[in-house]
Amino acid sequence: MAITLNNGFKMPIIGLGVWRMEGKEIRDLITNSIKLGYRHFDCAADYKNETEREDLFITTKLWNSDHGHVVEACKDSLKKLQLDYLDLYLVHFPVATKHTGVGATDSALDDDGVLDIDTTISLETTWHAMEDLVSLGLARSIGISNYDIFLTRDCLAYSKVKPAVNQIETHPYFQRESLVKFCQKHGICVTAHTPLGGAVANTEWFGTVSVLDDPVLEGLTEKYKKTVAQIVLRWGIQRNTVVIPKSSKVERLKENFEVLDFELSKEDMDLLKELDRNYRTNQPAKFWGINLYA
């Protein structure tokens, strides 16, 4: 099952996120996930796992410190991935930071321990460099990530090649209905990079509450004979968003992929809509000393 992007290319609706996985772990993960049917893999320079990717539907991202070096950064990713082109290349965050070398993913901090933001490079400049990747044949599709409505609107206004995707955090506790609908209205596919709310990983890193423990969701498991995670992923798919859950366990990979054989009723979709808390679980401010979402 796939979503057709605004340039005609198809993107599998279920993918695999690989944040915090490296080395042999990622090789085994890819091998197992391909056997299970996965064809869409989401990586990034910042994840330091690009060298383990295979040529399927590959998404990777431009890191903050390379906004002034887009073509070089893309070529660096392609070299690590051993690919001729990317299926999708995203601007990881809507912020340019101090350059630390092409492909380097350290977040430079100033003397006060705050992210060293580069105020000389506009997002428009970055986007036009992204557009060059398409004309050069280095990326079939380009997109944005972690952009709100205002930044997405601006990108639509100054772009010659429209963003095909906006990858954002969205799950039942952080539904972002206005942003999702805005993107879809304007032909931008929404990908949920934290479709399960980060689960245990974000609880450990950021102290956030997991949507997977919600009693309302737990109450639906018997009705559908599915796990809470499967219900949440199915909810995302029925919103016409691409979901890219992350797991390193084979049984979880299999479970997360088995979400196309059932459908949530309208009543239960409405029930899940009531769970929204406007609750973000991914908090990079912990590392950057600044809240970019404030």
GROMACS .gro file of C-alpha atoms in nm:
model
  294
    1MET     CA    1   0.000   0.000   0.000
    2ALA     CA    2   0.143   0.335  -0.102
    3ILE     CA    3   0.064   0.705  -0.122
    4THR     CA    4   0.125   0.884  -0.450
    5LEU     CA    5   0.330   1.198  -0.397
    6ASN     CA    6   0.260   1.526  -0.577
    7ASN     CA    7   0.527   1.444  -0.837
    8GLY     CA    8   0.382   1.102  -0.923
    9PHE     CA    9   0.627   0.887  -0.730
   10LYS     CA   10   0.481   0.634  -0.488
   11MET     CA   11   0.584   0.614  -0.122
   12PRO     CA   12   0.504   0.303   0.087
   13ILE     CA   13   0.256   0.397   0.359
   14ILE     CA   14   0.442   0.194   0.622
   15GLY     CA   15   0.813   0.251   0.673
   16LEU     CA   16   1.076   0.181   0.933
   17GLY     CA   17   1.246   0.453   1.134
   18VAL     CA   18   1.603   0.378   1.237
   19TRP     CA   19   1.685   0.647   1.494
   20ARG     CA   20   1.946   0.538   1.752
   21MET     CA   21   2.046   0.221   1.567
   22GLU     CA   22   2.393   0.159   1.420
   23GLY     CA   23   2.637  -0.109   1.301
   24LYS     CA   24   2.544  -0.477   1.307
   25GLU     CA   25   2.216  -0.396   1.477
   26ILE     CA   26   2.100  -0.199   1.174
   27ARG     CA   27   2.218  -0.464   0.927
   28ASP     CA   28   2.021  -0.734   1.105
   29LEU     CA   29   1.723  -0.504   1.135
   30ILE     CA   30   1.715  -0.426   0.762
   31THR     CA   31   1.754  -0.793   0.668
   32ASN     CA   32   1.468  -0.898   0.895
   33SER     CA   33   1.240  -0.613   0.795
   34ILE     CA   34   1.283  -0.680   0.422
   35LYS     CA   35   1.187  -1.043   0.482
   36LEU     CA   36   0.872  -0.918   0.655
   37GLY     CA   37   0.779  -0.695   0.362
   38TYR     CA   38   0.918  -0.350   0.452
   39ARG     CA   39   1.028  -0.145   0.151
   40HIS     CA   40   1.055   0.204   0.301
   41PHE     CA   41   1.342   0.305   0.530
   42ASP     CA   42   1.387   0.640   0.700
   43CYS     CA   43   1.740   0.742   0.797
   44ALA     CA   44   1.938   1.065   0.837
   45ALA     CA   45   2.292   1.193   0.855
   46ASP     CA   46   2.234   1.264   1.224
   47TYR     CA   47   2.147   0.899   1.292
   48LYS     CA   48   2.498   0.788   1.181
   49ASN     CA   49   2.357   0.474   1.017
   50GLU     CA   50   2.349   0.569   0.651
   51THR     CA   51   2.620   0.324   0.548
   52GLU     CA   52   2.389   0.032   0.628
   53ARG     CA   53   2.102   0.124   0.389
   54GLU     CA   54   1.994  -0.075   0.088
   55ASP     CA   55   1.835   0.045  -0.234
   56LEU     CA   56   1.465   0.032  -0.157
   57PHE     CA   57   1.258   0.347  -0.087
   58ILE     CA   58   1.523   0.545   0.092
   59THR     CA   59   1.463   0.870   0.276
   60THR     CA   60   1.743   1.066   0.434
   61LYS     CA   61   1.780   1.420   0.560
   62LEU     CA   62   1.986   1.736   0.545
   63TRP     CA   63   2.134   1.814   0.888
   64ASN     CA   64   2.109   2.162   1.037
   65SER     CA   65   2.477   2.245   0.997
   66ASP     CA   66   2.474   2.172   0.622
   67HIS     CA   67   2.209   2.422   0.508
   68GLY     CA   68   2.479   2.614   0.324
   69HIS     CA   69   2.618   2.296   0.168
   70VAL     CA   70   2.312   2.112   0.042
   71VAL     CA   71   2.451   1.949  -0.272
   72GLU     CA   72   2.772   1.843  -0.097
   73ALA     CA   73   2.576   1.701   0.197
   74CYS     CA   74   2.345   1.506  -0.033
   75LYS     CA   75   2.639   1.363  -0.225
   76ASP     CA   76   2.801   1.266   0.105
   77SER     CA   77   2.487   1.076   0.204
   78LEU     CA   78   2.470   0.905  -0.136
   79LYS     CA   79   2.831   0.795  -0.101
   80LYS     CA   80   2.764   0.646   0.242
   81LEU     CA   81   2.450   0.478   0.116
   82GLN     CA   82   2.624   0.362  -0.204
   83LEU     CA   83   2.337   0.499  -0.412
   84ASP     CA   84   2.306   0.706  -0.728
   85TYR     CA   85   1.996   0.891  -0.609
   86LEU     CA   86   1.765   0.924  -0.311
   87ASP     CA   87   1.394   0.855  -0.324
   88LEU     CA   88   1.335   1.139  -0.079
   89TYR     CA   89   1.561   1.403   0.077
   90LEU     CA   90   1.426   1.618   0.359
   91VAL     CA   91   1.531   1.935   0.539
   92HIS     CA   92   1.558   1.778   0.885
   93PHE     CA   93   1.478   2.088   1.092
   94PRO     CA   94   1.381   2.441   0.983
   95VAL     CA   95   1.698   2.592   1.126
   96ALA     CA   96   2.050   2.647   0.994
   97THR     CA   97   2.330   2.610   1.246
   98LYS     CA   98   2.704   2.667   1.247
   99HIS     CA   99   2.873   2.454   0.982
  100THR     CA  100   3.092   2.182   1.133
  101GLY     CA  101   3.196   2.004   0.813
  102VAL     CA  102   2.992   1.829   0.544
  103GLY     CA  103   2.830   1.518   0.687
  104ALA     CA  104   2.926   1.607   1.044
  105THR     CA  105   2.624   1.601   1.270
  106ASP     CA  106   2.747   1.765   1.587
  107SER     CA  107   2.518   2.043   1.706
  108ALA     CA  108   2.751   2.334   1.774
  109LEU     CA  109   2.662   2.522   2.092
  110ASP     CA  110   2.767   2.877   2.180
  111ASP     CA  111   2.939   2.984   2.501
  112ASP     CA  112   2.606   2.979   2.682
  113GLY     CA  113   2.536   2.619   2.583
  114VAL     CA  114   2.269   2.725   2.332
  115LEU     CA  115   2.242   2.600   1.974
  116ASP     CA  116   2.465   2.818   1.753
  117ILE     CA  117   2.211   2.929   1.491
  118ASP     CA  118   2.339   3.064   1.158
  119THR     CA  119   2.138   3.377   1.078
  120THR     CA  120   2.294   3.426   0.733
  121ILE     CA  121   2.114   3.137   0.560
  122SER     CA  122   1.740   3.161   0.503
  123LEU     CA  123   1.512   2.861   0.464
  124GLU     CA  124   1.429   2.991   0.117
  125THR     CA  125   1.796   2.973   0.020
  126THR     CA  126   1.816   2.621   0.159
  127TRP     CA  127   1.506   2.516  -0.035
  128HIS     CA  128   1.632   2.646  -0.368
  129ALA     CA  129   1.948   2.441  -0.313
  130MET     CA  130   1.724   2.141  -0.241
  131GLU     CA  131   1.550   2.202  -0.573
  132ASP     CA  132   1.888   2.178  -0.746
  133LEU     CA  133   1.911   1.817  -0.622
  134VAL     CA  134   1.607   1.728  -0.833
  135SER     CA  135   1.746   1.889  -1.149
  136LEU     CA  136   2.081   1.718  -1.087
  137GLY     CA  137   1.909   1.379  -1.050
  138LEU     CA  138   2.038   1.330  -0.696
  139ALA     CA  139   1.690   1.312  -0.540
  140ARG     CA  140   1.360   1.211  -0.695
  141SER     CA  141   1.157   1.392  -0.432
  142ILE     CA  142   1.239   1.661  -0.179
  143GLY     CA  143   1.054   1.763   0.132
  144ILE     CA  144   1.056   1.925   0.472
  145SER     CA  145   1.051   1.799   0.828
  146ASN     CA  146   0.931   1.954   1.153
  147TYR     CA  147   0.779   2.252   0.970
  148ASP     CA  148   0.469   2.417   1.117
  149ILE     CA  149   0.185   2.569   0.912
  150PHE     CA  150   0.354   2.908   0.872
  151LEU     CA  151   0.687   2.766   0.753
  152THR     CA  152   0.508   2.520   0.524
  153ARG     CA  153   0.302   2.801   0.373
  154ASP     CA  154   0.617   3.005   0.313
  155CYS     CA  155   0.786   2.708   0.147
  156LEU     CA  156   0.490   2.667  -0.086
  157ALA     CA  157   0.510   3.037  -0.173
  158TYR     CA  158   0.879   3.049  -0.266
  159SER     CA  159   0.922   2.700  -0.410
  160LYS     CA  160   0.951   2.606  -0.775
  161VAL     CA  161   0.953   2.237  -0.681
  162LYS     CA  162   0.684   2.189  -0.416
  163PRO     CA  163   0.772   1.988  -0.107
  164ALA     CA  164   0.643   1.634  -0.154
  165VAL     CA  165   0.647   1.549   0.217
  166ASN     CA  166   0.638   1.712   0.559
  167GLN     CA  167   0.765   1.468   0.819
  168ILE     CA  168   0.638   1.561   1.166
  169GLU     CA  169   0.568   1.418   1.507
  170THR     CA  170   0.203   1.316   1.519
  171HIS     CA  171   0.018   1.051   1.719
  172PRO     CA  172  -0.309   1.034   1.917
  173TYR     CA  173  -0.171   1.259   2.194
  174PHE     CA  174  -0.031   1.509   1.940
  175GLN     CA  175  -0.269   1.499   1.645
  176ARG     CA  176  -0.191   1.838   1.487
  177GLU     CA  177  -0.508   1.819   1.282
  178SER     CA  178  -0.474   2.171   1.140
  179LEU     CA  179  -0.121   2.111   1.014
  180VAL     CA  180  -0.205   1.768   0.873
  181LYS     CA  181  -0.509   1.900   0.687
  182PHE     CA  182  -0.320   2.205   0.560
  183CYS     CA  183  -0.045   1.989   0.415
  184GLN     CA  184  -0.286   1.744   0.257
  185LYS     CA  185  -0.497   2.026   0.112
  186HIS     CA  186  -0.188   2.154  -0.067
  187GLY     CA  187  -0.068   1.817  -0.192
  188ILE     CA  188   0.199   1.757   0.070
  189CYS     CA  189   0.212   1.404   0.212
  190VAL     CA  190   0.243   1.394   0.590
  191THR     CA  191   0.477   1.135   0.740
  192ALA     CA  192   0.453   1.063   1.112
  193HIS     CA  193   0.809   1.019   1.243
  194THR     CA  194   0.690   0.940   1.596
  195PRO     CA  195   0.363   0.758   1.523
  196LEU     CA  196   0.366   0.573   1.855
  197GLY     CA  197   0.465   0.877   2.059
  198GLY     CA  198   0.821   0.756   2.095
  199ALA     CA  199   0.703   0.488   2.341
  200VAL     CA  200   0.970   0.368   2.587
  201ALA     CA  201   1.257   0.546   2.409
  202ASN     CA  202   1.113   0.896   2.450
  203THR     CA  203   1.002   0.817   2.803
  204GLU     CA  204   1.362   0.731   2.889
  205TRP     CA  205   1.516   1.025   2.702
  206PHE     CA  206   1.265   1.300   2.768
  207GLY     CA  207   1.048   1.174   3.055
  208THR     CA  208   0.734   1.184   2.841
  209VAL     CA  209   0.416   0.982   2.881
  210SER     CA  210   0.351   0.702   2.631
  211VAL     CA  211   0.028   0.690   2.432
  212LEU     CA  212   0.061   0.311   2.435
  213ASP     CA  213  -0.046   0.306   2.799
  214ASP     CA  214  -0.372   0.490   2.734
  215PRO     CA  215  -0.672   0.302   2.882
  216VAL     CA  216  -0.903   0.404   2.596
  217LEU     CA  217  -0.668   0.246   2.345
  218GLU     CA  218  -0.619  -0.059   2.564
  219GLY     CA  219  -0.997  -0.094   2.566
  220LEU     CA  220  -1.001  -0.142   2.188
  221THR     CA  221  -0.753  -0.427   2.175
  222GLU     CA  222  -1.009  -0.699   2.246
  223LYS     CA  223  -1.255  -0.560   1.991
  224TYR     CA  224  -1.007  -0.566   1.705
  225LYS     CA  225  -0.782  -0.849   1.829
  226LYS     CA  226  -0.489  -0.613   1.779
  227THR     CA  227  -0.229  -0.453   2.004
  228VAL     CA  228  -0.242  -0.088   2.108
  229ALA     CA  229   0.051  -0.013   1.875
  230GLN     CA  230  -0.131  -0.168   1.581
  231ILE     CA  231  -0.444   0.033   1.657
  232VAL     CA  232  -0.242   0.357   1.676
  233LEU     CA  233  -0.062   0.284   1.348
  234ARG     CA  234  -0.390   0.197   1.178
  235TRP     CA  235  -0.534   0.528   1.303
  236GLY     CA  236  -0.242   0.707   1.139
  237ILE     CA  237  -0.292   0.525   0.810
  238GLN     CA  238  -0.664   0.605   0.809
  239ARG     CA  239  -0.570   0.972   0.840
  240ASN     CA  240  -0.382   0.923   0.509
  241THR     CA  241  -0.046   0.975   0.676
  242VAL     CA  242   0.262   0.761   0.622
  243VAL     CA  243   0.380   0.595   0.943
  244ILE     CA  244   0.741   0.503   1.019
  245PRO     CA  245   0.752   0.329   1.358
  246LYS     CA  246   1.089   0.230   1.497
  247SER     CA  247   1.177  -0.105   1.651
  248SER     CA  248   1.481  -0.331   1.670
  249LYS     CA  249   1.284  -0.642   1.773
  250VAL     CA  250   1.169  -0.885   1.504
  251GLU     CA  251   0.837  -0.955   1.675
  252ARG     CA  252   0.764  -0.581   1.693
  253LEU     CA  253   0.864  -0.533   1.328
  254LYS     CA  254   0.617  -0.804   1.230
  255GLU     CA  255   0.346  -0.661   1.455
  256ASN     CA  256   0.389  -0.307   1.324
  257PHE     CA  257   0.360  -0.426   0.964
  258GLU     CA  258   0.037  -0.620   1.023
  259VAL     CA  259  -0.195  -0.322   1.018
  260LEU     CA  260  -0.349  -0.345   0.672
  261ASP     CA  261  -0.589  -0.631   0.744
  262PHE     CA  262  -0.838  -0.438   0.958
  263GLU     CA  263  -1.006  -0.099   0.972
  264LEU     CA  264  -1.110   0.119   1.262
  265SER     CA  265  -1.475   0.217   1.261
  266LYS     CA  266  -1.578   0.581   1.226
  267GLU     CA  267  -1.694   0.572   1.587
  268ASP     CA  268  -1.353   0.457   1.706
  269MET     CA  269  -1.173   0.710   1.486
  270ASP     CA  270  -1.387   0.975   1.654
  271LEU     CA  271  -1.305   0.823   1.992
  272LEU     CA  272  -0.932   0.850   1.924
  273LYS     CA  273  -0.977   1.209   1.813
  274GLU     CA  274  -1.079   1.291   2.170
  275LEU     CA  275  -0.741   1.172   2.303
  276ASP     CA  276  -0.552   1.473   2.166
  277ARG     CA  277  -0.349   1.653   2.435
  278ASN     CA  278  -0.134   1.870   2.208
  279TYR     CA  279   0.148   1.674   2.371
  280ARG     CA  280   0.489   1.667   2.203
  281THR     CA  281   0.716   1.382   2.314
  282ASN     CA  282   1.030   1.453   2.109
  283GLN     CA  283   1.218   1.735   2.283
  284PRO     CA  284   1.549   1.835   2.113
  285ALA     CA  285   1.569   2.134   2.347
  286LYS     CA  286   1.724   1.890   2.595
  287PHE     CA  287   2.035   1.884   2.376
  288TRP     CA  288   2.020   2.229   2.218
  289GLY     CA  289   1.954   2.455   2.516
  290ILE     CA  290   1.674   2.627   2.324
  291ASN     CA  291   1.311   2.545   2.251
  292LEU     CA  292   1.265   2.595   1.878
  293TYR     CA  293   0.894   2.520   1.909
  294ALA     CA  294   0.822   2.802   2.158
   0.00000   0.00000   0.00000
